[in-house]
């Protein structure tokens, strides 16, 4: 097993990624967290539960497992067929009449599991004291969005005000908003959307590239943390393999994605810092953070900004109204436009927040206008990682860590009460310096 990082190392790894972005993280959440906090069954447990509902059934799970070589998709498909036959015969009074007109014979299996997961989800308030601490820390992260292959609605219970976007709705949704839970494999709130059987997974395989393309903005512009999945989980690999083709650096590293793997065993002997995702003849890599404490990671991810309690629905409403203004109302001449006012808003970082009644936490240092991602773009890189590598090269070559102090090249702007609540900004001098480093030219650093 890999060696878990000491708590301070875990916090440093999280902080080092967050400091390169002036935005909240995106969380990619798997079944492991639902099992931990609400006691949700794993895939096998869910299928066993559905099978045991069949009265007088002489088919055992072990038989189905051997028959299908342990393939849970095929096992689930056959269990769905068995429940379908029962529903149309002796079990007809068990199911809602509306299900019998749905053109998916697995709808009876999906409705059974949806109700089971719903009932289990009601127990989230009964979590143990240890887990309650983690849950409270998780809730304070205030992620930009959550992506999940889970069917349950645990995340909506934890993140009040976040909106569920289910199944194919993701493909049509405007991802410029804030505060969504993307159920890319469907949800118990719409059982027909749940990806369970072979035909469902065949459809998902066809559509996964479209989902990856739709989610690309998140994976390119936000720090992404993966929880509750095992290394090599096919659900994660399917998305990251498509994402990696666009956002991976020249070495194949998807630098802004970290998978957090939890081990309860304190006697962990080996270590692992990266995981390879094979794609054809290439490999993409993500960083792996092995931990013995999820609480430490959640605490490190806690929202750094003062605007923690903003209603996500309000942010979505504002974003939607702005989109309607720019795409429809103004072009179609439906409203009168004061272009002088619009220009003043567009050219000022302070004007729009003031107009909306939002108080700036701190003034941005005008001499340091760039985030690290913008520095990277100035240097011809697709994201922040190229610029960060050049900063690391300066540190190795000269012993100077330009991010350790406020100087001509860098400044840390306070955005919250905590010492760690900073937004790192960079100057035009930094861009010129990194251009020289990139081009292997001689350079001097004048602090």
PDB file of C-alpha atoms in Angstrom, residues 17-183:
ATOM      1  CA  UNK A  17      -2.426  23.821  -6.085  1.00  0.00           C
ATOM      2  CA  UNK A  18      -5.030  26.276  -4.776  1.00  0.00           C
ATOM      3  CA  UNK A  19      -2.627  29.210  -4.738  1.00  0.00           C
ATOM      4  CA  UNK A  20      -2.340  29.104  -8.525  1.00  0.00           C
ATOM      5  CA  UNK A  21      -6.057  29.716  -9.007  1.00  0.00           C
ATOM      6  CA  UNK A  22      -8.263  32.610  -7.996  1.00  0.00           C
ATOM      7  CA  UNK A  23     -11.361  30.425  -7.882  1.00  0.00           C
ATOM      8  CA  UNK A  24     -12.957  27.697  -5.831  1.00  0.00           C
ATOM      9  CA  UNK A  25     -12.153  24.044  -6.544  1.00  0.00           C
ATOM     10  CA  UNK A  26     -14.315  21.533  -8.362  1.00  0.00           C
ATOM     11  CA  UNK A  27     -14.917  18.248  -6.509  1.00  0.00           C
ATOM     12  CA  UNK A  28     -15.300  14.945  -8.369  1.00  0.00           C
ATOM     13  CA  UNK A  29     -17.079  12.702  -5.843  1.00  0.00           C
ATOM     14  CA  UNK A  30     -17.475   8.914  -5.961  1.00  0.00           C
ATOM     15  CA  UNK A  31     -19.327   6.243  -4.016  1.00  0.00           C
ATOM     16  CA  UNK A  32     -16.669   6.016  -1.307  1.00  0.00           C
ATOM     17  CA  UNK A  33     -17.927   9.173   0.416  1.00  0.00           C
ATOM     18  CA  UNK A  34     -21.563   8.025   0.258  1.00  0.00           C
ATOM     19  CA  UNK A  35     -20.582   4.716   1.846  1.00  0.00           C
ATOM     20  CA  UNK A  36     -18.654   6.565   4.555  1.00  0.00           C
ATOM     21  CA  UNK A  37     -21.283   9.167   5.478  1.00  0.00           C
ATOM     22  CA  UNK A  38     -24.683   7.580   4.825  1.00  0.00           C
ATOM     23  CA  UNK A  39     -23.851   3.883   4.677  1.00  0.00           C
ATOM     24  CA  UNK A  40     -24.813   3.602   1.010  1.00  0.00           C
ATOM     25  CA  UNK A  41     -24.127   0.153  -0.449  1.00  0.00           C
ATOM     26  CA  UNK A  42     -21.381  -0.513  -2.936  1.00  0.00           C
ATOM     27  CA  UNK A  43     -22.403  -1.725  -6.403  1.00  0.00           C
ATOM     28  CA  UNK A  44     -22.488  -5.379  -5.371  1.00  0.00           C
ATOM     29  CA  UNK A  45     -24.438  -4.560  -2.223  1.00  0.00           C
ATOM     30  CA  UNK A  46     -27.043  -2.655  -4.223  1.00  0.00           C
ATOM     31  CA  UNK A  47     -27.488  -5.536  -6.677  1.00  0.00           C
ATOM     32  CA  UNK A  48     -27.753  -8.082  -3.853  1.00  0.00           C
ATOM     33  CA  UNK A  49     -30.431  -5.915  -2.220  1.00  0.00           C
ATOM     34  CA  UNK A  50     -32.467  -5.787  -5.434  1.00  0.00           C
ATOM     35  CA  UNK A  51     -32.156  -9.541  -6.036  1.00  0.00           C
ATOM     36  CA  UNK A  52     -33.346 -10.473  -2.539  1.00  0.00           C
ATOM     37  CA  UNK A  53     -36.582  -8.547  -3.112  1.00  0.00           C
ATOM     38  CA  UNK A  54     -37.693 -11.200  -5.597  1.00  0.00           C
ATOM     39  CA  UNK A  55     -39.998 -13.652  -3.777  1.00  0.00           C
ATOM     40  CA  UNK A  56     -39.376 -17.352  -4.258  1.00  0.00           C
ATOM     41  CA  UNK A  57     -36.391 -16.670  -6.488  1.00  0.00           C
ATOM     42  CA  UNK A  58     -33.948 -19.580  -6.753  1.00  0.00           C
ATOM     43  CA  UNK A  59     -31.300 -17.491  -8.547  1.00  0.00           C
ATOM     44  CA  UNK A  60     -28.439 -16.481  -6.272  1.00  0.00           C
ATOM     45  CA  UNK A  61     -25.998 -13.627  -6.664  1.00  0.00           C
ATOM     46  CA  UNK A  62     -23.127 -16.122  -6.621  1.00  0.00           C
ATOM     47  CA  UNK A  63     -24.657 -17.954  -9.587  1.00  0.00           C
ATOM     48  CA  UNK A  64     -25.002 -14.717 -11.558  1.00  0.00           C
ATOM     49  CA  UNK A  65     -21.477 -13.663 -10.651  1.00  0.00           C
ATOM     50  CA  UNK A  66     -19.998 -16.918 -11.925  1.00  0.00           C
ATOM     51  CA  UNK A  67     -22.226 -16.864 -15.019  1.00  0.00           C
ATOM     52  CA  UNK A  68     -21.041 -13.369 -16.002  1.00  0.00           C
ATOM     53  CA  UNK A  69     -17.442 -13.613 -14.800  1.00  0.00           C
ATOM     54  CA  UNK A  70     -18.056 -11.085 -12.016  1.00  0.00           C
ATOM     55  CA  UNK A  71     -19.072  -8.359 -14.508  1.00  0.00           C
ATOM     56  CA  UNK A  72     -21.442  -6.214 -12.432  1.00  0.00           C
ATOM     57  CA  UNK A  73     -22.909  -4.515 -15.492  1.00  0.00           C
ATOM     58  CA  UNK A  74     -24.040  -7.875 -16.880  1.00  0.00           C
ATOM     59  CA  UNK A  75     -25.125  -9.082 -13.425  1.00  0.00           C
ATOM     60  CA  UNK A  76     -27.212  -5.923 -12.978  1.00  0.00           C
ATOM     61  CA  UNK A  77     -28.680  -6.317 -16.440  1.00  0.00           C
ATOM     62  CA  UNK A  78     -29.897  -9.841 -15.660  1.00  0.00           C
ATOM     63  CA  UNK A  79     -31.268  -8.804 -12.264  1.00  0.00           C
ATOM     64  CA  UNK A  80     -33.117  -6.035 -14.083  1.00  0.00           C
ATOM     65  CA  UNK A  81     -34.631  -8.642 -16.425  1.00  0.00           C
ATOM     66  CA  UNK A  82     -35.722 -10.811 -13.477  1.00  0.00           C
ATOM     67  CA  UNK A  83     -37.391  -7.863 -11.730  1.00  0.00           C
ATOM     68  CA  UNK A  84     -39.030  -6.861 -15.016  1.00  0.00           C
ATOM     69  CA  UNK A  85     -40.635 -10.319 -15.347  1.00  0.00           C
ATOM     70  CA  UNK A  86     -41.796 -10.237 -11.716  1.00  0.00           C
ATOM     71  CA  UNK A  87     -43.191  -6.689 -12.070  1.00  0.00           C
ATOM     72  CA  UNK A  88     -45.409  -7.720 -14.990  1.00  0.00           C
ATOM     73  CA  UNK A  89     -46.672 -10.810 -13.142  1.00  0.00           C
ATOM     74  CA  UNK A  90     -47.023 -11.280  -9.402  1.00  0.00           C
ATOM     75  CA  UNK A  91     -45.314  -7.991  -8.505  1.00  0.00           C
ATOM     76  CA  UNK A  92     -47.561  -5.732 -10.540  1.00  0.00           C
ATOM     77  CA  UNK A  93     -49.148  -4.168  -7.470  1.00  0.00           C
ATOM     78  CA  UNK A  94     -45.759  -3.264  -6.002  1.00  0.00           C
ATOM     79  CA  UNK A  95     -44.813  -0.673  -8.616  1.00  0.00           C
ATOM     80  CA  UNK A  96     -46.325   2.628  -9.680  1.00  0.00           C
ATOM     81  CA  UNK A  97     -48.629   2.257 -12.659  1.00  0.00           C
ATOM     82  CA  UNK A  98     -46.680   4.930 -14.546  1.00  0.00           C
ATOM     83  CA  UNK A  99     -43.592   2.683 -14.727  1.00  0.00           C
ATOM     84  CA  UNK A 100     -45.360   0.188 -16.985  1.00  0.00           C
ATOM     85  CA  UNK A 101     -45.430   2.710 -19.845  1.00  0.00           C
ATOM     86  CA  UNK A 102     -41.702   3.570 -19.642  1.00  0.00           C
ATOM     87  CA  UNK A 103     -39.749   2.227 -22.639  1.00  0.00           C
ATOM     88  CA  UNK A 104     -36.957   0.804 -20.501  1.00  0.00           C
ATOM     89  CA  UNK A 105     -37.487  -2.586 -18.907  1.00  0.00           C
ATOM     90  CA  UNK A 106     -34.797  -1.806 -16.308  1.00  0.00           C
ATOM     91  CA  UNK A 107     -36.988   0.979 -14.890  1.00  0.00           C
ATOM     92  CA  UNK A 108     -38.297  -1.382 -12.203  1.00  0.00           C
ATOM     93  CA  UNK A 109     -34.761  -2.169 -10.981  1.00  0.00           C
ATOM     94  CA  UNK A 110     -33.912   1.542 -11.084  1.00  0.00           C
ATOM     95  CA  UNK A 111     -37.002   2.540  -9.110  1.00  0.00           C
ATOM     96  CA  UNK A 112     -36.271  -0.115  -6.464  1.00  0.00           C
ATOM     97  CA  UNK A 113     -32.698   1.100  -6.000  1.00  0.00           C
ATOM     98  CA  UNK A 114     -33.751   4.766  -6.108  1.00  0.00           C
ATOM     99  CA  UNK A 115     -36.142   4.247  -3.194  1.00  0.00           C
ATOM    100  CA  UNK A 116     -33.538   2.254  -1.276  1.00  0.00           C
ATOM    101  CA  UNK A 117     -30.888   4.969  -1.680  1.00  0.00           C
ATOM    102  CA  UNK A 118     -33.397   7.690  -0.822  1.00  0.00           C
ATOM    103  CA  UNK A 119     -34.303   5.946   2.444  1.00  0.00           C
ATOM    104  CA  UNK A 120     -30.628   5.439   3.318  1.00  0.00           C
ATOM    105  CA  UNK A 121     -29.885   9.110   2.600  1.00  0.00           C
ATOM    106  CA  UNK A 122     -32.239  10.223   5.348  1.00  0.00           C
ATOM    107  CA  UNK A 123     -29.696   8.975   7.886  1.00  0.00           C
ATOM    108  CA  UNK A 124     -26.982  11.499   7.145  1.00  0.00           C
ATOM    109  CA  UNK A 125     -27.734  13.377  10.379  1.00  0.00           C
ATOM    110  CA  UNK A 126     -26.961  10.205  12.316  1.00  0.00           C
ATOM    111  CA  UNK A 127     -23.312  10.115  11.264  1.00  0.00           C
ATOM    112  CA  UNK A 128     -20.727   9.329  13.918  1.00  0.00           C
ATOM    113  CA  UNK A 129     -18.927  12.124  15.762  1.00  0.00           C
ATOM    114  CA  UNK A 130     -15.782  11.518  13.686  1.00  0.00           C
ATOM    115  CA  UNK A 131     -17.696  11.719  10.448  1.00  0.00           C
ATOM    116  CA  UNK A 132     -19.680  14.767  11.554  1.00  0.00           C
ATOM    117  CA  UNK A 133     -16.428  16.710  11.844  1.00  0.00           C
ATOM    118  CA  UNK A 134     -15.502  15.707   8.314  1.00  0.00           C
ATOM    119  CA  UNK A 135     -18.967  16.518   6.998  1.00  0.00           C
ATOM    120  CA  UNK A 136     -18.913  20.009   8.517  1.00  0.00           C
ATOM    121  CA  UNK A 137     -15.462  20.637   7.030  1.00  0.00           C
ATOM    122  CA  UNK A 138     -16.617  19.311   3.650  1.00  0.00           C
ATOM    123  CA  UNK A 139     -19.621  21.654   3.649  1.00  0.00           C
ATOM    124  CA  UNK A 140     -17.417  24.715   4.256  1.00  0.00           C
ATOM    125  CA  UNK A 141     -15.367  24.120   1.098  1.00  0.00           C
ATOM    126  CA  UNK A 142     -18.098  25.787  -0.998  1.00  0.00           C
ATOM    127  CA  UNK A 143     -16.844  24.253  -4.273  1.00  0.00           C
ATOM    128  CA  UNK A 144     -17.559  25.914  -7.575  1.00  0.00           C
ATOM    129  CA  UNK A 145     -19.313  22.703  -8.640  1.00  0.00           C
ATOM    130  CA  UNK A 146     -19.466  18.995  -7.866  1.00  0.00           C
ATOM    131  CA  UNK A 147     -19.322  16.188 -10.417  1.00  0.00           C
ATOM    132  CA  UNK A 148     -20.441  12.709  -9.419  1.00  0.00           C
ATOM    133  CA  UNK A 149     -21.346   9.305 -10.798  1.00  0.00           C
ATOM    134  CA  UNK A 150     -23.341   8.610  -7.604  1.00  0.00           C
ATOM    135  CA  UNK A 151     -27.099   8.243  -7.855  1.00  0.00           C
ATOM    136  CA  UNK A 152     -27.894   9.379  -4.287  1.00  0.00           C
ATOM    137  CA  UNK A 153     -28.642  12.977  -3.295  1.00  0.00           C
ATOM    138  CA  UNK A 154     -26.227  13.188  -0.350  1.00  0.00           C
ATOM    139  CA  UNK A 155     -24.341  16.084  -1.954  1.00  0.00           C
ATOM    140  CA  UNK A 156     -27.495  18.174  -2.316  1.00  0.00           C
ATOM    141  CA  UNK A 157     -28.174  17.640   1.392  1.00  0.00           C
ATOM    142  CA  UNK A 158     -24.650  18.749   2.315  1.00  0.00           C
ATOM    143  CA  UNK A 159     -24.400  21.714  -0.051  1.00  0.00           C
ATOM    144  CA  UNK A 160     -27.581  23.681   0.510  1.00  0.00           C
ATOM    145  CA  UNK A 161     -28.659  25.748  -2.464  1.00  0.00           C
ATOM    146  CA  UNK A 162     -26.681  23.756  -5.033  1.00  0.00           C
ATOM    147  CA  UNK A 163     -28.758  22.662  -8.020  1.00  0.00           C
ATOM    148  CA  UNK A 164     -28.910  19.105  -9.394  1.00  0.00           C
ATOM    149  CA  UNK A 165     -28.101  18.774 -13.088  1.00  0.00           C
ATOM    150  CA  UNK A 166     -28.952  15.213 -14.057  1.00  0.00           C
ATOM    151  CA  UNK A 167     -27.811  12.995 -16.904  1.00  0.00           C
ATOM    152  CA  UNK A 168     -28.110  14.417 -20.397  1.00  0.00           C
ATOM    153  CA  UNK A 169     -29.155  17.809 -18.990  1.00  0.00           C
ATOM    154  CA  UNK A 170     -25.435  18.364 -18.377  1.00  0.00           C
ATOM    155  CA  UNK A 171     -24.890  18.475 -22.144  1.00  0.00           C
ATOM    156  CA  UNK A 172     -27.336  21.383 -22.524  1.00  0.00           C
ATOM    157  CA  UNK A 173     -26.437  23.271 -19.353  1.00  0.00           C
ATOM    158  CA  UNK A 174     -24.568  26.571 -19.184  1.00  0.00           C
ATOM    159  CA  UNK A 175     -21.388  25.771 -17.240  1.00  0.00           C
ATOM    160  CA  UNK A 176     -20.610  29.450 -16.619  1.00  0.00           C
ATOM    161  CA  UNK A 177     -22.823  29.303 -13.539  1.00  0.00           C
ATOM    162  CA  UNK A 178     -21.922  28.385  -9.959  1.00  0.00           C
ATOM    163  CA  UNK A 179     -23.280  25.929  -7.415  1.00  0.00           C
ATOM    164  CA  UNK A 180     -24.277  22.798  -9.334  1.00  0.00           C
ATOM    165  CA  UNK A 181     -24.103  19.066  -8.656  1.00  0.00           C
ATOM    166  CA  UNK A 182     -23.636  17.255 -11.964  1.00  0.00           C
ATOM    167  CA  UNK A 183     -25.008  13.705 -11.773  1.00  0.00           C
TER     168      UNK A 183
END
